[in-house]
PDB file of C-alpha atoms in Angstrom:
ATOM      1  CA  UNK A 123     -14.632  13.664  12.041  1.00  0.00           C
ATOM      2  CA  UNK A 124     -11.026  14.385  11.612  1.00  0.00           C
ATOM      3  CA  UNK A 125      -8.645  15.800  14.053  1.00  0.00           C
ATOM      4  CA  UNK A 126     -10.152  19.281  14.010  1.00  0.00           C
ATOM      5  CA  UNK A 127     -13.770  20.345  13.724  1.00  0.00           C
ATOM      6  CA  UNK A 128     -16.539  17.830  12.995  1.00  0.00           C
ATOM      7  CA  UNK A 129     -18.540  16.208  15.743  1.00  0.00           C
ATOM      8  CA  UNK A 130     -15.758  14.431  17.705  1.00  0.00           C
ATOM      9  CA  UNK A 131     -16.350  11.064  16.150  1.00  0.00           C
ATOM     10  CA  UNK A 132     -20.056  11.180  16.579  1.00  0.00           C
ATOM     11  CA  UNK A 133     -21.893  10.754  13.225  1.00  0.00           C
ATOM     12  CA  UNK A 134     -24.407  13.018  11.693  1.00  0.00           C
ATOM     13  CA  UNK A 135     -24.624  16.711  10.907  1.00  0.00           C
ATOM     14  CA  UNK A 136     -24.563  19.405  13.547  1.00  0.00           C
ATOM     15  CA  UNK A 137     -28.078  20.162  14.908  1.00  0.00           C
ATOM     16  CA  UNK A 138     -29.303  23.663  13.739  1.00  0.00           C
ATOM     17  CA  UNK A 139     -30.146  26.245  16.391  1.00  0.00           C
ATOM     18  CA  UNK A 140     -33.701  27.054  16.987  1.00  0.00           C
ATOM     19  CA  UNK A 141     -33.318  30.473  15.390  1.00  0.00           C
ATOM     20  CA  UNK A 142     -31.857  29.009  12.251  1.00  0.00           C
ATOM     21  CA  UNK A 143     -34.644  26.370  12.038  1.00  0.00           C
ATOM     22  CA  UNK A 144     -37.200  29.086  12.381  1.00  0.00           C
ATOM     23  CA  UNK A 145     -35.523  31.199   9.747  1.00  0.00           C
ATOM     24  CA  UNK A 146     -35.324  28.323   7.182  1.00  0.00           C
ATOM     25  CA  UNK A 147     -39.065  27.486   7.822  1.00  0.00           C
ATOM     26  CA  UNK A 148     -40.014  31.159   7.279  1.00  0.00           C
ATOM     27  CA  UNK A 149     -38.034  31.215   3.982  1.00  0.00           C
ATOM     28  CA  UNK A 150     -39.799  27.949   2.877  1.00  0.00           C
ATOM     29  CA  UNK A 151     -43.178  29.448   3.718  1.00  0.00           C
ATOM     30  CA  UNK A 152     -42.440  32.543   1.510  1.00  0.00           C
ATOM     31  CA  UNK A 153     -41.989  30.291  -1.528  1.00  0.00           C
ATOM     32  CA  UNK A 154     -44.708  30.153  -4.177  1.00  0.00           C
ATOM     33  CA  UNK A 155     -46.454  26.901  -5.081  1.00  0.00           C
ATOM     34  CA  UNK A 156     -45.991  25.111  -1.719  1.00  0.00           C
ATOM     35  CA  UNK A 157     -48.449  22.396  -1.172  1.00  0.00           C
ATOM     36  CA  UNK A 158     -51.140  23.336   1.403  1.00  0.00           C
ATOM     37  CA  UNK A 159     -50.621  20.237   3.510  1.00  0.00           C
ATOM     38  CA  UNK A 160     -46.889  21.041   3.829  1.00  0.00           C
ATOM     39  CA  UNK A 161     -47.573  24.682   4.537  1.00  0.00           C
ATOM     40  CA  UNK A 162     -49.907  23.853   7.447  1.00  0.00           C
ATOM     41  CA  UNK A 163     -47.404  21.337   8.849  1.00  0.00           C
ATOM     42  CA  UNK A 164     -44.510  23.865   8.615  1.00  0.00           C
ATOM     43  CA  UNK A 165     -46.705  26.555  10.262  1.00  0.00           C
ATOM     44  CA  UNK A 166     -47.318  24.201  13.260  1.00  0.00           C
ATOM     45  CA  UNK A 167     -43.604  23.435  13.411  1.00  0.00           C
ATOM     46  CA  UNK A 168     -42.865  27.204  13.370  1.00  0.00           C
ATOM     47  CA  UNK A 169     -45.302  27.906  16.215  1.00  0.00           C
ATOM     48  CA  UNK A 170     -43.679  25.084  18.236  1.00  0.00           C
ATOM     49  CA  UNK A 171     -40.178  26.486  17.548  1.00  0.00           C
ATOM     50  CA  UNK A 172     -41.369  29.968  18.591  1.00  0.00           C
ATOM     51  CA  UNK A 173     -42.377  28.571  22.036  1.00  0.00           C
ATOM     52  CA  UNK A 174     -38.971  26.734  22.372  1.00  0.00           C
ATOM     53  CA  UNK A 175     -37.170  29.925  21.420  1.00  0.00           C
ATOM     54  CA  UNK A 176     -38.937  31.924  24.089  1.00  0.00           C
ATOM     55  CA  UNK A 177     -38.063  29.237  26.699  1.00  0.00           C
ATOM     56  CA  UNK A 178     -34.442  29.278  25.608  1.00  0.00           C
ATOM     57  CA  UNK A 179     -34.328  33.098  25.819  1.00  0.00           C
ATOM     58  CA  UNK A 180     -35.742  33.025  29.288  1.00  0.00           C
ATOM     59  CA  UNK A 181     -33.324  30.292  30.435  1.00  0.00           C
ATOM     60  CA  UNK A 182     -30.363  32.247  28.955  1.00  0.00           C
ATOM     61  CA  UNK A 183     -31.499  35.301  30.863  1.00  0.00           C
ATOM     62  CA  UNK A 184     -31.770  33.394  34.039  1.00  0.00           C
ATOM     63  CA  UNK A 185     -28.279  32.002  33.514  1.00  0.00           C
ATOM     64  CA  UNK A 186     -26.875  35.452  32.931  1.00  0.00           C
ATOM     65  CA  UNK A 187     -28.484  36.880  35.990  1.00  0.00           C
ATOM     66  CA  UNK A 188     -27.268  33.923  38.106  1.00  0.00           C
ATOM     67  CA  UNK A 189     -23.751  34.477  37.049  1.00  0.00           C
ATOM     68  CA  UNK A 190     -23.901  38.336  37.271  1.00  0.00           C
ATOM     69  CA  UNK A 191     -25.343  38.373  40.783  1.00  0.00           C
ATOM     70  CA  UNK A 192     -23.854  35.312  42.444  1.00  0.00           C
ATOM     71  CA  UNK A 193     -21.051  37.252  44.201  1.00  0.00           C
ATOM     72  CA  UNK A 194     -23.399  39.979  45.514  1.00  0.00           C
ATOM     73  CA  UNK A 195     -25.885  37.434  46.783  1.00  0.00           C
ATOM     74  CA  UNK A 196     -23.134  35.411  48.409  1.00  0.00           C
ATOM     75  CA  UNK A 197     -21.733  38.388  50.299  1.00  0.00           C
ATOM     76  CA  UNK A 198     -25.242  39.378  51.410  1.00  0.00           C
ATOM     77  CA  UNK A 199     -25.982  35.854  52.607  1.00  0.00           C
ATOM     78  CA  UNK A 200     -22.828  35.750  54.568  1.00  0.00           C
ATOM     79  CA  UNK A 201     -23.485  39.155  56.200  1.00  0.00           C
ATOM     80  CA  UNK A 202     -26.983  38.177  57.128  1.00  0.00           C
ATOM     81  CA  UNK A 203     -26.062  34.746  58.566  1.00  0.00           C
ATOM     82  CA  UNK A 204     -23.283  36.367  60.649  1.00  0.00           C
ATOM     83  CA  UNK A 205     -25.612  39.021  61.967  1.00  0.00           C
ATOM     84  CA  UNK A 206     -28.161  36.281  62.886  1.00  0.00           C
ATOM     85  CA  UNK A 207     -25.524  34.168  64.524  1.00  0.00           C
ATOM     86  CA  UNK A 208     -24.250  37.160  66.485  1.00  0.00           C
ATOM     87  CA  UNK A 209     -27.688  38.002  67.767  1.00  0.00           C
ATOM     88  CA  UNK A 210     -28.326  34.419  68.719  1.00  0.00           C
ATOM     89  CA  UNK A 211     -24.934  34.216  70.508  1.00  0.00           C
ATOM     90  CA  UNK A 212     -25.518  37.457  72.368  1.00  0.00           C
ATOM     91  CA  UNK A 213     -29.065  36.353  73.422  1.00  0.00           C
ATOM     92  CA  UNK A 214     -28.801  32.563  73.740  1.00  0.00           C
ATOM     93  CA  UNK A 215     -32.023  32.175  75.840  1.00  0.00           C
ATOM     94  CA  UNK A 216     -35.060  32.418  73.526  1.00  0.00           C
ATOM     95  CA  UNK A 217     -37.519  33.121  76.282  1.00  0.00           C
ATOM     96  CA  UNK A 218     -35.368  36.047  77.710  1.00  0.00           C
ATOM     97  CA  UNK A 219     -35.043  37.803  74.319  1.00  0.00           C
ATOM     98  CA  UNK A 220     -36.554  41.262  74.217  1.00  0.00           C
ATOM     99  CA  UNK A 221     -39.188  41.990  71.506  1.00  0.00           C
ATOM    100  CA  UNK A 222     -36.784  44.181  69.706  1.00  0.00           C
ATOM    101  CA  UNK A 223     -34.163  41.421  69.390  1.00  0.00           C
ATOM    102  CA  UNK A 224     -36.936  39.001  68.353  1.00  0.00           C
ATOM    103  CA  UNK A 225     -38.181  41.478  65.725  1.00  0.00           C
ATOM    104  CA  UNK A 226     -34.641  42.117  64.412  1.00  0.00           C
ATOM    105  CA  UNK A 227     -34.011  38.310  64.167  1.00  0.00           C
ATOM    106  CA  UNK A 228     -37.221  37.896  62.317  1.00  0.00           C
ATOM    107  CA  UNK A 229     -36.292  40.644  59.929  1.00  0.00           C
ATOM    108  CA  UNK A 230     -32.869  39.119  59.281  1.00  0.00           C
ATOM    109  CA  UNK A 231     -34.528  35.773  58.557  1.00  0.00           C
ATOM    110  CA  UNK A 232     -36.891  37.463  56.069  1.00  0.00           C
ATOM    111  CA  UNK A 233     -33.928  39.220  54.446  1.00  0.00           C
ATOM    112  CA  UNK A 234     -32.031  35.931  54.183  1.00  0.00           C
ATOM    113  CA  UNK A 235     -35.097  34.309  52.637  1.00  0.00           C
ATOM    114  CA  UNK A 236     -35.210  37.162  50.107  1.00  0.00           C
ATOM    115  CA  UNK A 237     -31.613  36.579  49.192  1.00  0.00           C
ATOM    116  CA  UNK A 238     -31.940  32.742  48.932  1.00  0.00           C
ATOM    117  CA  UNK A 239     -35.229  32.670  46.965  1.00  0.00           C
ATOM    118  CA  UNK A 240     -34.770  35.644  44.721  1.00  0.00           C
ATOM    119  CA  UNK A 241     -36.611  35.177  41.368  1.00  0.00           C
ATOM    120  CA  UNK A 242     -34.131  33.955  38.723  1.00  0.00           C
ATOM    121  CA  UNK A 243     -35.142  36.139  35.759  1.00  0.00           C
ATOM    122  CA  UNK A 244     -34.935  39.544  37.609  1.00  0.00           C
ATOM    123  CA  UNK A 245     -32.058  42.002  38.156  1.00  0.00           C
ATOM    124  CA  UNK A 246     -31.049  41.599  41.787  1.00  0.00           C
ATOM    125  CA  UNK A 247     -31.918  44.455  44.116  1.00  0.00           C
ATOM    126  CA  UNK A 248     -29.678  44.398  47.191  1.00  0.00           C
ATOM    127  CA  UNK A 249     -31.569  43.783  50.440  1.00  0.00           C
ATOM    128  CA  UNK A 250     -28.924  45.502  52.581  1.00  0.00           C
ATOM    129  CA  UNK A 251     -29.997  49.150  52.774  1.00  0.00           C
ATOM    130  CA  UNK A 252     -27.513  51.911  51.844  1.00  0.00           C
ATOM    131  CA  UNK A 253     -27.499  55.701  52.495  1.00  0.00           C
ATOM    132  CA  UNK A 254     -28.562  56.699  48.990  1.00  0.00           C
ATOM    133  CA  UNK A 255     -31.592  54.443  48.720  1.00  0.00           C
ATOM    134  CA  UNK A 256     -34.473  56.074  46.877  1.00  0.00           C
ATOM    135  CA  UNK A 257     -38.169  55.593  47.450  1.00  0.00           C
ATOM    136  CA  UNK A 258     -38.228  53.623  44.095  1.00  0.00           C
ATOM    137  CA  UNK A 259     -35.664  51.054  45.383  1.00  0.00           C
ATOM    138  CA  UNK A 260     -37.740  50.596  48.592  1.00  0.00           C
ATOM    139  CA  UNK A 261     -40.858  49.945  46.562  1.00  0.00           C
ATOM    140  CA  UNK A 262     -39.035  47.653  44.243  1.00  0.00           C
ATOM    141  CA  UNK A 263     -37.739  45.618  47.183  1.00  0.00           C
ATOM    142  CA  UNK A 264     -41.227  45.364  48.636  1.00  0.00           C
ATOM    143  CA  UNK A 265     -42.569  44.204  45.251  1.00  0.00           C
ATOM    144  CA  UNK A 266     -39.942  41.523  44.935  1.00  0.00           C
ATOM    145  CA  UNK A 267     -40.576  40.401  48.574  1.00  0.00           C
ATOM    146  CA  UNK A 268     -44.214  39.999  47.567  1.00  0.00           C
ATOM    147  CA  UNK A 269     -43.332  37.947  44.486  1.00  0.00           C
ATOM    148  CA  UNK A 270     -41.041  35.780  46.562  1.00  0.00           C
ATOM    149  CA  UNK A 271     -43.802  35.151  49.170  1.00  0.00           C
ATOM    150  CA  UNK A 272     -46.395  34.290  46.496  1.00  0.00           C
ATOM    151  CA  UNK A 273     -43.973  31.789  44.919  1.00  0.00           C
ATOM    152  CA  UNK A 274     -43.280  30.210  48.242  1.00  0.00           C
ATOM    153  CA  UNK A 275     -46.972  29.762  48.941  1.00  0.00           C
ATOM    154  CA  UNK A 276     -47.362  28.171  45.416  1.00  0.00           C
ATOM    155  CA  UNK A 277     -44.445  25.882  46.008  1.00  0.00           C
ATOM    156  CA  UNK A 278     -45.898  24.868  49.322  1.00  0.00           C
ATOM    157  CA  UNK A 279     -49.248  24.131  47.782  1.00  0.00           C
ATOM    158  CA  UNK A 280     -47.560  22.147  45.061  1.00  0.00           C
ATOM    159  CA  UNK A 281     -45.545  20.173  47.504  1.00  0.00           C
ATOM    160  CA  UNK A 282     -48.587  19.443  49.625  1.00  0.00           C
ATOM    161  CA  UNK A 283     -50.639  18.343  46.536  1.00  0.00           C
ATOM    162  CA  UNK A 284     -47.729  16.120  45.490  1.00  0.00           C
ATOM    163  CA  UNK A 285     -47.419  14.332  48.826  1.00  0.00           C
ATOM    164  CA  UNK A 286     -49.565  11.349  47.715  1.00  0.00           C
ATOM    165  CA  UNK A 287     -47.939  11.344  44.245  1.00  0.00           C
ATOM    166  CA  UNK A 288     -44.450  10.679  45.776  1.00  0.00           C
ATOM    167  CA  UNK A 289     -45.685   7.635  47.664  1.00  0.00           C
ATOM    168  CA  UNK A 290     -47.517   6.356  44.593  1.00  0.00           C
ATOM    169  CA  UNK A 291     -44.321   6.859  42.404  1.00  0.00           C
ATOM    170  CA  UNK A 292     -42.204   5.038  45.037  1.00  0.00           C
ATOM    171  CA  UNK A 293     -44.603   2.174  45.182  1.00  0.00           C
ATOM    172  CA  UNK A 294     -44.671   1.789  41.384  1.00  0.00           C
TER     173      UNK A 294
END
């Protein structure tokens, strides 16, 4: 590579994007007189690239959503932690807390859990309620809470199943 362009001193041509690879394989498959063995091989390669393309698209969406909602999630996390700290400061003795305070603290912890473990590929729905909230938004929040809980249960089951695996990997 020269001063501009090229691969910065590293040899070899630039790697084609997944979409470009798929397109060139599709063009090749449209040709007449292609040997059957090559056609089958390229069809398999195309199927594999289709899966990779879907993964790439999902990863790109997750990245976009993470960037877009990072600020909102940060502010909500700060508001929730401050509210929790204030409640704990105002009621330092756990045994003397009223049921209402305990319930409010539990709700704040659930809300914080929602913000921290929000699914990556979804548009973020604010947990902090506002005046103009519709019934649709409330239902969507509940649905997302359910998804988050299910994922946490799955993750806990995976972690528990993997307990012995970590010890075996460390010993190896």
